JSON list of C-alpha atoms in Angstrom, two decimals:
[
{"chain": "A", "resi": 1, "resn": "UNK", "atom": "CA", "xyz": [-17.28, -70.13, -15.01]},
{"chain": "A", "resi": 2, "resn": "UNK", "atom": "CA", "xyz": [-17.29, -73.52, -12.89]},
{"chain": "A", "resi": 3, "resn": "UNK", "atom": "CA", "xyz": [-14.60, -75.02, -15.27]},
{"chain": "A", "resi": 4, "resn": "UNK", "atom": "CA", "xyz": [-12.19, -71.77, -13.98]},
{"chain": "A", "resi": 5, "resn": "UNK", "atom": "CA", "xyz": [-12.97, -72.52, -10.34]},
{"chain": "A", "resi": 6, "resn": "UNK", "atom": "CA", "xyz": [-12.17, -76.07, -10.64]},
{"chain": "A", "resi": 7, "resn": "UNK", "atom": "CA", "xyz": [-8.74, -74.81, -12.15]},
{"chain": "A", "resi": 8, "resn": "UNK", "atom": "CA", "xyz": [-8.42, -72.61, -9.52]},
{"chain": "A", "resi": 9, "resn": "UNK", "atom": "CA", "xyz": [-8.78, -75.54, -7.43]},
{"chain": "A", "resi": 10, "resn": "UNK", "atom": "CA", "xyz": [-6.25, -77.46, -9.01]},
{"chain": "A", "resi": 11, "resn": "UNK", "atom": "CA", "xyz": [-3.90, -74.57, -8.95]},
{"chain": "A", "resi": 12, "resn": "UNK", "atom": "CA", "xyz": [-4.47, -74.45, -5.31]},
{"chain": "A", "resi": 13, "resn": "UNK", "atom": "CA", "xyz": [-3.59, -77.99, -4.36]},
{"chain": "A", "resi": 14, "resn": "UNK", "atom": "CA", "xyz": [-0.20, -77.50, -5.33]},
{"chain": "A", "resi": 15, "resn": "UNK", "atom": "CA", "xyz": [0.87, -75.25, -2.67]},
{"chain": "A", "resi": 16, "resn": "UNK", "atom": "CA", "xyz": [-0.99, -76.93, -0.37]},
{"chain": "A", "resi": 17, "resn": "UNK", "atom": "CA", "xyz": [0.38, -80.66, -1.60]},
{"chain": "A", "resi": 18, "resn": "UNK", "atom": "CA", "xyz": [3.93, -78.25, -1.04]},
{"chain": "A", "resi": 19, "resn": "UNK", "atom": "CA", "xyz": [3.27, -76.87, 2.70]},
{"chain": "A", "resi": 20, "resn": "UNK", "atom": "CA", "xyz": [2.03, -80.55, 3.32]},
{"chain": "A", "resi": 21, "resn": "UNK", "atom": "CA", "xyz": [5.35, -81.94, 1.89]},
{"chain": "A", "resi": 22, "resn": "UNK", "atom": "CA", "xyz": [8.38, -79.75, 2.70]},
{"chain": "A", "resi": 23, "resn": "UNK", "atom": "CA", "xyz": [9.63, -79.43, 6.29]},
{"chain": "A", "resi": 24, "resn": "UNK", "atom": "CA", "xyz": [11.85, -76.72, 5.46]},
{"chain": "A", "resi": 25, "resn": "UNK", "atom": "CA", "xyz": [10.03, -73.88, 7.15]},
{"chain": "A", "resi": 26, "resn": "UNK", "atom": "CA", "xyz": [10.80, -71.11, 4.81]},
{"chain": "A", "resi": 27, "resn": "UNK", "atom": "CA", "xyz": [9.62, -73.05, 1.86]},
{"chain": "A", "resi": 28, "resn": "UNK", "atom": "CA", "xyz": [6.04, -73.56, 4.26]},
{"chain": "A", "resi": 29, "resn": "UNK", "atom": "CA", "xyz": [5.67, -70.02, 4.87]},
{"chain": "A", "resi": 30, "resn": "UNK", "atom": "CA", "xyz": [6.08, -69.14, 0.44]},
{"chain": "A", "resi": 31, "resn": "UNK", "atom": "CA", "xyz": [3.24, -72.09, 0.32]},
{"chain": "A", "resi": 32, "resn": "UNK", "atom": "CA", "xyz": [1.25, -70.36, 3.12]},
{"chain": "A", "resi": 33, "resn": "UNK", "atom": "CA", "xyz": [1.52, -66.92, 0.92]},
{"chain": "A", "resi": 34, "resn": "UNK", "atom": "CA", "xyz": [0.27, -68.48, -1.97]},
{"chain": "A", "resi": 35, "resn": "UNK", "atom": "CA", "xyz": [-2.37, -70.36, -0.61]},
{"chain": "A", "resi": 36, "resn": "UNK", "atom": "CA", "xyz": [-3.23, -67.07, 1.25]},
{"chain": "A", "resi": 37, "resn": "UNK", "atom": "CA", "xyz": [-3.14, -64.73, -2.37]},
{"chain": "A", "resi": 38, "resn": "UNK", "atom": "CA", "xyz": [-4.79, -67.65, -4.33]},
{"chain": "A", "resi": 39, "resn": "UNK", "atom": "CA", "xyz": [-7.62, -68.53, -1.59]},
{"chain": "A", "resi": 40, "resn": "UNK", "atom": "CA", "xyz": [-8.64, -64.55, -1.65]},
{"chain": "A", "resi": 41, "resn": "UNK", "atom": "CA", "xyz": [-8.67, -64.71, -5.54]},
{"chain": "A", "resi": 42, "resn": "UNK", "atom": "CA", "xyz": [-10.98, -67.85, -5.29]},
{"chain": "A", "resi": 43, "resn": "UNK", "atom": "CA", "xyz": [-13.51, -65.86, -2.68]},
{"chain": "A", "resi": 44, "resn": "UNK", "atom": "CA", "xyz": [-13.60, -62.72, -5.45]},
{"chain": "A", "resi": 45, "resn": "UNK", "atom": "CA", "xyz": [-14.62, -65.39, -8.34]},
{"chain": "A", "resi": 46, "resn": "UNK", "atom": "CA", "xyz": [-16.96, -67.39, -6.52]},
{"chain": "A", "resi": 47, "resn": "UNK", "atom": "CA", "xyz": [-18.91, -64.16, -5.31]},
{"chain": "A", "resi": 48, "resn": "UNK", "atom": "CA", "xyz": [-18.91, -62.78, -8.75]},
{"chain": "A", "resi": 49, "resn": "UNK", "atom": "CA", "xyz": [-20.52, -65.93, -9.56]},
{"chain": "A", "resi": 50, "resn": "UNK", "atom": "CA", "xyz": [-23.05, -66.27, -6.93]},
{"chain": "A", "resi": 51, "resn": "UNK", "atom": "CA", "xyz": [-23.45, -62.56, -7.50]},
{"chain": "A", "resi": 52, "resn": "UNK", "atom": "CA", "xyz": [-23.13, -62.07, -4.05]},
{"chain": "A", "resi": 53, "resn": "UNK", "atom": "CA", "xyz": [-21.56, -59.17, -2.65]},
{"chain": "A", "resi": 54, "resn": "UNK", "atom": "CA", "xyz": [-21.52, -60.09, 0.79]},
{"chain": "A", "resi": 55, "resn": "UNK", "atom": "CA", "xyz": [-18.80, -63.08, 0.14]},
{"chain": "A", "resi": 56, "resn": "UNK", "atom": "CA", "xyz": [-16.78, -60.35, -2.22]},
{"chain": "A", "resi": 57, "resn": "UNK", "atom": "CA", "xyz": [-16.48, -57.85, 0.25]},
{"chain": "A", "resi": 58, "resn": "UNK", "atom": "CA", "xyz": [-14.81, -60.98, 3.02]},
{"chain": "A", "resi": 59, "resn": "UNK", "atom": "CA", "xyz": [-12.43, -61.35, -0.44]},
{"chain": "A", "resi": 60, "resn": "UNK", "atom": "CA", "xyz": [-11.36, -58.22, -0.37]},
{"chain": "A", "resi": 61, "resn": "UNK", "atom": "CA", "xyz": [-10.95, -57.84, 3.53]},
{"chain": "A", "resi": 62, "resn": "UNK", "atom": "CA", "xyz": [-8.50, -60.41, 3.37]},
{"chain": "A", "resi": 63, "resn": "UNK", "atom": "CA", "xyz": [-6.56, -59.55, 0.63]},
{"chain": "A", "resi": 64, "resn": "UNK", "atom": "CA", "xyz": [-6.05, -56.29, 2.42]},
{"chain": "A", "resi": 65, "resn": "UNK", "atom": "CA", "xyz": [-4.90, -57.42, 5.56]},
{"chain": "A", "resi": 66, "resn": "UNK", "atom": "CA", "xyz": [-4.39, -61.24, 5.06]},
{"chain": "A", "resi": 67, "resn": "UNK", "atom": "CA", "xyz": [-0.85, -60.60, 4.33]},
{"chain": "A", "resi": 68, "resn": "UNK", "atom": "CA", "xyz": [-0.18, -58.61, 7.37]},
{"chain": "A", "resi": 69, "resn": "UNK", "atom": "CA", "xyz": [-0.01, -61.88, 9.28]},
{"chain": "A", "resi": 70, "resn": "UNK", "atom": "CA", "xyz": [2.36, -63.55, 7.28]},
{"chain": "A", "resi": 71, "resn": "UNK", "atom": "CA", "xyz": [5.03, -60.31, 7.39]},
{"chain": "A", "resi": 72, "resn": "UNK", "atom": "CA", "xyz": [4.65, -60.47, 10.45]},
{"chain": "A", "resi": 73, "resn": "UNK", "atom": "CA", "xyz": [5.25, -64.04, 10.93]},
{"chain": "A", "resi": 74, "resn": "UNK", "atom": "CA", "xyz": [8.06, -64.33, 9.18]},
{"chain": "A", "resi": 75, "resn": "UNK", "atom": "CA", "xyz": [9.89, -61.36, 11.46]},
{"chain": "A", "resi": 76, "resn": "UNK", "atom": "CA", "xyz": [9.18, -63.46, 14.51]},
{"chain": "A", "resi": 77, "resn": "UNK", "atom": "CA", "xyz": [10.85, -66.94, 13.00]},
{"chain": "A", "resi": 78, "resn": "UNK", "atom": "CA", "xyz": [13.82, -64.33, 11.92]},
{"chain": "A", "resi": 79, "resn": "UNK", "atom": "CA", "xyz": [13.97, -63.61, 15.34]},
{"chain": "A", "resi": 80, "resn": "UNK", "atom": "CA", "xyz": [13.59, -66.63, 16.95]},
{"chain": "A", "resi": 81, "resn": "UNK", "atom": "CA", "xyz": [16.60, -68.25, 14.89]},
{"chain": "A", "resi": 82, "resn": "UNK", "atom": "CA", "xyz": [18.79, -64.83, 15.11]},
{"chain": "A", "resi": 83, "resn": "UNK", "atom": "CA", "xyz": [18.27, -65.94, 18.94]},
{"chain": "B", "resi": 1, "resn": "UNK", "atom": "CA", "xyz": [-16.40, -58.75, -27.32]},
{"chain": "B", "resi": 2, "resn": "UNK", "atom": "CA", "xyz": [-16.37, -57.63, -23.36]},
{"chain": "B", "resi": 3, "resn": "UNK", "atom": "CA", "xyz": [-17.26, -61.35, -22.54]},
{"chain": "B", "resi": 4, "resn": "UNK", "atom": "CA", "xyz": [-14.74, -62.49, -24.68]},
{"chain": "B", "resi": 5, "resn": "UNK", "atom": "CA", "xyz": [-12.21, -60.37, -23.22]},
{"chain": "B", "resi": 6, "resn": "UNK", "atom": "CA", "xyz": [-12.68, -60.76, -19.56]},
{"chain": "B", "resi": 7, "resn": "UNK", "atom": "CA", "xyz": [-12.56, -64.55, -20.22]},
{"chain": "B", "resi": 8, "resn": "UNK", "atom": "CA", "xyz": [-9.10, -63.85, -21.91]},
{"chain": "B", "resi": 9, "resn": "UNK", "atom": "CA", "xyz": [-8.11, -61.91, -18.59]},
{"chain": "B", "resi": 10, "resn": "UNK", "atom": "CA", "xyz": [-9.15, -64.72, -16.27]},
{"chain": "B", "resi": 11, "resn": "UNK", "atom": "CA", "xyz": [-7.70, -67.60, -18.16]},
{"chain": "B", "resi": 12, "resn": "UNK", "atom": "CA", "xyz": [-4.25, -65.97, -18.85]},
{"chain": "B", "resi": 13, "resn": "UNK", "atom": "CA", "xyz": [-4.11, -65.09, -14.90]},
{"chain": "B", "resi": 14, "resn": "UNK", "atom": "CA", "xyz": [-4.80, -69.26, -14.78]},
{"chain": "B", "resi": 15, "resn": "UNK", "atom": "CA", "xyz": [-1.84, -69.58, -16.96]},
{"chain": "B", "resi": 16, "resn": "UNK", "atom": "CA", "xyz": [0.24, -67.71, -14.85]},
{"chain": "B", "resi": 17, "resn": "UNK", "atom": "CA", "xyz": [-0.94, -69.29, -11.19]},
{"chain": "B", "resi": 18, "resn": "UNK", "atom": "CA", "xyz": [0.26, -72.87, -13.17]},
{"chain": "B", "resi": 19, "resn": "UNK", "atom": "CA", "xyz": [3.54, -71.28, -14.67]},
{"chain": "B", "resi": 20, "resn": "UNK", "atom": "CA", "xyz": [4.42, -70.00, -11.03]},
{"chain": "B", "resi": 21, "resn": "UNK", "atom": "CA", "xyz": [3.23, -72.51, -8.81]},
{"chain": "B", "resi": 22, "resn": "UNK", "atom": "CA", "xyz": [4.70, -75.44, -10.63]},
{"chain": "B", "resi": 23, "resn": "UNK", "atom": "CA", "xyz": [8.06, -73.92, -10.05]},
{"chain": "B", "resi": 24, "resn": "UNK", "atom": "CA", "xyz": [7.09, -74.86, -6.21]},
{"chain": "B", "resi": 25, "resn": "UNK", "atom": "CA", "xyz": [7.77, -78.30, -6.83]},
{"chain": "B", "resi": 26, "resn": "UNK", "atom": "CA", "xyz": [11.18, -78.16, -8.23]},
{"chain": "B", "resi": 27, "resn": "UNK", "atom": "CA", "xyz": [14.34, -78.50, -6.03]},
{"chain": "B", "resi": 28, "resn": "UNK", "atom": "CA", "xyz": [15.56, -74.88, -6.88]},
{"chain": "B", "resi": 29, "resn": "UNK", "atom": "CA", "xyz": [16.49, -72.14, -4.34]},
{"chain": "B", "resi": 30, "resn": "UNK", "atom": "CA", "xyz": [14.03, -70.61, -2.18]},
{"chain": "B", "resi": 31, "resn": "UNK", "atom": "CA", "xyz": [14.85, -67.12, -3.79]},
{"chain": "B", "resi": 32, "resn": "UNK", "atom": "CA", "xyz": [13.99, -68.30, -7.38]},
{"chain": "B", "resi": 33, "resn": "UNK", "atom": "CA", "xyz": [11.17, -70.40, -6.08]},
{"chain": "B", "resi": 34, "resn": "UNK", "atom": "CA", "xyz": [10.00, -67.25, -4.21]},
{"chain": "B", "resi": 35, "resn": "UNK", "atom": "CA", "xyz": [10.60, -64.59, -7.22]},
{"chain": "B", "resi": 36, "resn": "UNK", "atom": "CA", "xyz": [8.30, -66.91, -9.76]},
{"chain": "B", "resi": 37, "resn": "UNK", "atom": "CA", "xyz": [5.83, -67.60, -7.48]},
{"chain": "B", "resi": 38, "resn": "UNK", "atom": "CA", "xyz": [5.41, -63.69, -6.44]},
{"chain": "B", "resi": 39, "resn": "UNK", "atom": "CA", "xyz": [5.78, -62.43, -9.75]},
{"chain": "B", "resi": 40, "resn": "UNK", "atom": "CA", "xyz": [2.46, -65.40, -11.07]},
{"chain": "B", "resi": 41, "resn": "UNK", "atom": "CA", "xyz": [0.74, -64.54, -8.08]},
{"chain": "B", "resi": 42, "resn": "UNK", "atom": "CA", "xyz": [0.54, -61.07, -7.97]},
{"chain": "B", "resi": 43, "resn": "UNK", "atom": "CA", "xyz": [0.15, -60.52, -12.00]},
{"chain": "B", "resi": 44, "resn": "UNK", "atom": "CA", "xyz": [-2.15, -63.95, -12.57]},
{"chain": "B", "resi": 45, "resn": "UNK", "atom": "CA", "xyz": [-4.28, -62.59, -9.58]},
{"chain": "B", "resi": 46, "resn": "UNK", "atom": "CA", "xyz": [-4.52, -58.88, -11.15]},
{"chain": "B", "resi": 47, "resn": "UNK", "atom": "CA", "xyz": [-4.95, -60.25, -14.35]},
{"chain": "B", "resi": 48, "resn": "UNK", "atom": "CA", "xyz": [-8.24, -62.48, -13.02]},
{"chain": "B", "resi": 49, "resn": "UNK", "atom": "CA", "xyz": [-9.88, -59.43, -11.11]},
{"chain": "B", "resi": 50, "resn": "UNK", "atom": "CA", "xyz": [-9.42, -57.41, -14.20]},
{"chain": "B", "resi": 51, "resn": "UNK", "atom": "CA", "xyz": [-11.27, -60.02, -16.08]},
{"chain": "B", "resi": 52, "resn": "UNK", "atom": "CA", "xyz": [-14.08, -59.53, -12.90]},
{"chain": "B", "resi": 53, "resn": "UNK", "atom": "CA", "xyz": [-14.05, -55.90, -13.35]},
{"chain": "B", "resi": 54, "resn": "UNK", "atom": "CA", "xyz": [-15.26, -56.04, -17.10]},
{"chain": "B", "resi": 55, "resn": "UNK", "atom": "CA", "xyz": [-17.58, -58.70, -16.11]},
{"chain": "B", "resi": 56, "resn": "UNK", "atom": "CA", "xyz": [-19.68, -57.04, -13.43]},
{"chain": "B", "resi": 57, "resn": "UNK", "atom": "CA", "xyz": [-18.47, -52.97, -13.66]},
{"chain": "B", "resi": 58, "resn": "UNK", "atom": "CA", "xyz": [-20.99, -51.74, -11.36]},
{"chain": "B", "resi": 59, "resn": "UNK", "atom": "CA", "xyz": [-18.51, -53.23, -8.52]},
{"chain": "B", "resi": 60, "resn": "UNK", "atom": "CA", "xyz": [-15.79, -51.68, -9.47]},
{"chain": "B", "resi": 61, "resn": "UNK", "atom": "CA", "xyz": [-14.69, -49.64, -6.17]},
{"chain": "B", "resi": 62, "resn": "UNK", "atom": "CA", "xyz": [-14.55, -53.09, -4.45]},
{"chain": "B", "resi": 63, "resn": "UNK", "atom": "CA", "xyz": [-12.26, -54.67, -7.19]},
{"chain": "B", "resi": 64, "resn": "UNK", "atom": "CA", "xyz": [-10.17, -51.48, -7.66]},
{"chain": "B", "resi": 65, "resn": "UNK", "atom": "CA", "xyz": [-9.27, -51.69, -3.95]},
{"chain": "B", "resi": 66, "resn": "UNK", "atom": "CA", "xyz": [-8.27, -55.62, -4.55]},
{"chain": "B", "resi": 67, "resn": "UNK", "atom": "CA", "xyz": [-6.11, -54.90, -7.12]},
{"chain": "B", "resi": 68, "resn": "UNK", "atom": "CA", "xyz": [-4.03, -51.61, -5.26]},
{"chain": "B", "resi": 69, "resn": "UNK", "atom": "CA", "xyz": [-4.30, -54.20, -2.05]},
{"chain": "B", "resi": 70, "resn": "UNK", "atom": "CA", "xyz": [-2.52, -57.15, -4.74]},
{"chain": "B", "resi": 71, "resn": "UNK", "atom": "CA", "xyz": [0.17, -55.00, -5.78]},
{"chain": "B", "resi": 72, "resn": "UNK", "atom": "CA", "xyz": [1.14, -52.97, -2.53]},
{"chain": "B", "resi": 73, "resn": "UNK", "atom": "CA", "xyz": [1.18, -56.73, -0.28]},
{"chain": "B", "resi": 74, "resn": "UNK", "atom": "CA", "xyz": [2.43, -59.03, -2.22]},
{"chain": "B", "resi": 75, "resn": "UNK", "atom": "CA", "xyz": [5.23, -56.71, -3.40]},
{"chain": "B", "resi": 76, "resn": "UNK", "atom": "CA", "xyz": [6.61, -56.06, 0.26]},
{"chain": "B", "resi": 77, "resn": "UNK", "atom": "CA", "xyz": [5.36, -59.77, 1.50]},
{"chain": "B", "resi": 78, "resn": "UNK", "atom": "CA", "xyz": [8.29, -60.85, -1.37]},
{"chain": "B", "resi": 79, "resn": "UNK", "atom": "CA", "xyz": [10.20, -58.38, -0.52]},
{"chain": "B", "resi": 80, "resn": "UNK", "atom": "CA", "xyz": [9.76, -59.23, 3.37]},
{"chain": "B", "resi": 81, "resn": "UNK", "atom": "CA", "xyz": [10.37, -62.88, 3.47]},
{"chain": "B", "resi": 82, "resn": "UNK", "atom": "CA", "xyz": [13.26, -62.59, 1.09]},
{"chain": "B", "resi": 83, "resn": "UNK", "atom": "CA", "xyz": [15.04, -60.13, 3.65]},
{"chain": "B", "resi": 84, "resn": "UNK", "atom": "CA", "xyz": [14.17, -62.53, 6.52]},
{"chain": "B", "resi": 85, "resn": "UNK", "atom": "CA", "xyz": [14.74, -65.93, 4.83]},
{"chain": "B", "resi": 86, "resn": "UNK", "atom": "CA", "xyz": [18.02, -64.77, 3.25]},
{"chain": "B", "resi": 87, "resn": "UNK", "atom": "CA", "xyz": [19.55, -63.13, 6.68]},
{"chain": "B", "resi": 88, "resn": "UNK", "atom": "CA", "xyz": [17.80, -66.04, 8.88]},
{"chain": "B", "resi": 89, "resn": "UNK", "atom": "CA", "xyz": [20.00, -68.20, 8.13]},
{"chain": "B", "resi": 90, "resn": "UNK", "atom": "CA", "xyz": [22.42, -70.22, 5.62]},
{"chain": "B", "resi": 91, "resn": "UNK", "atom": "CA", "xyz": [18.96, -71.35, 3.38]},
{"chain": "B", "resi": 92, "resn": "UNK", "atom": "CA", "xyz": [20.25, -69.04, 0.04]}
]
C-alpha cells in the first residue's frame, strides 16, 4: 500500500512539474484540475490506510465541491478575455 | 481473491493516471491534452476507489458518493473548460 502512494506521488508531480512550467493559462488551469482530482484520490487512499475516517470524509468533501471552484474559474478568465 | 482484486483495481487506475498525465507533457492541442487527461482521471480515479470499496466495504456510502461526485464533476469540469478555452480565444 505505501509503494501505490509513492506512485501516486509520482503521478502527481507531473501536473504539478506542468502548472510550474507552462505559462499558457489554459494549459495551468487542466494542471490545476488534475492536481485537484488526483490530490482528492490521494486523501481517500491514505485514510483507507491510516484507517481513519476522519481524513476520508475531508476526501470526499472535496471531491464534491473541489471542482466547483475551478468551473467557476475558468468562466471568469472567459470573461475577462471576451472583455 | 478480494485482495487480489482490489489491488488489480488500484493499480490499473495507476496505469491510467500515467497513460493520461504523460500526454500533459507533449506539445499537442489543449483539446486532446484535455480529452486524455479527463478521460485517465475520471476512470483511473473510479477505478482506485473501487479497489477501496472491496478493501474496506463497511465504508461504502462514503466511497459510493466519491465515485457519483467523480463522474458528475469531472464530466462537466471537461466539458466546461473546453467550452471556455475553445470560445476564449484563438488557443484550439
Amino acid at each position: 500500500m505505501n509503494l501505490v502512494v509513492i506512485a501516486m506521488i509520482v503521478a502527481l508531480l507531473i501536473p504539478v512539474y506542468e502548472a510550474w512550467k507552462n505559462d499558457h493559462v489554459w494549459q495551468k488551469m487542466l494542471a490545476f484540475a488534475s492536481i485537484s482530482s488526483k490530490a482528492a484520490v490521494m486523501i481517500l487512499v491514505v485514510s483507507v490506510l491510516r484507517d481513519d475516517w476522519m481524513i476520508g470524509i475531508v476526501g470526499v468533501i472535496i471531491l464534491s465541491v473541489g471542482n466547483a471552484a475551478l468551473m467557476l474559474l475558468a468562466n471568469v478568465l472567459k470573461r475577462m478575455s471576451d472583455l | 481473491m478480494i485482495n487480489i482484486l482490489s489491488y488489480g483495481c488500484i493499480v490499473i487506475g495507476i496505469v491510467f493516471w500515467f497513460w493520461g498525465t504523460s500526454y500533459l507533457l507533449g506539445k499537442r492541442s489543449l483539446l486532446f491534452k484535455l480529452h486524455t487527461l479527463s478521460v485517465s482521471d475520471t476512470l483511473g480515479s473510479i477505478s482506485i476507489v473501487f479497489g477501496l470499496l472491496l478493501k474496506i466495504p463497511r465504508e461504502w456510502p462514503l466511497l459510493i458518493l466519491g465515485i457519483i461526485c467523480l463522474a458528475m464533476w469531472n464530466t462537466m469540469l471537461g466539458y466546461v473548460l473546453a467550452y471556455c478555452s475553445s470560445t476564449g480565444g484563438e488557443d484550439e
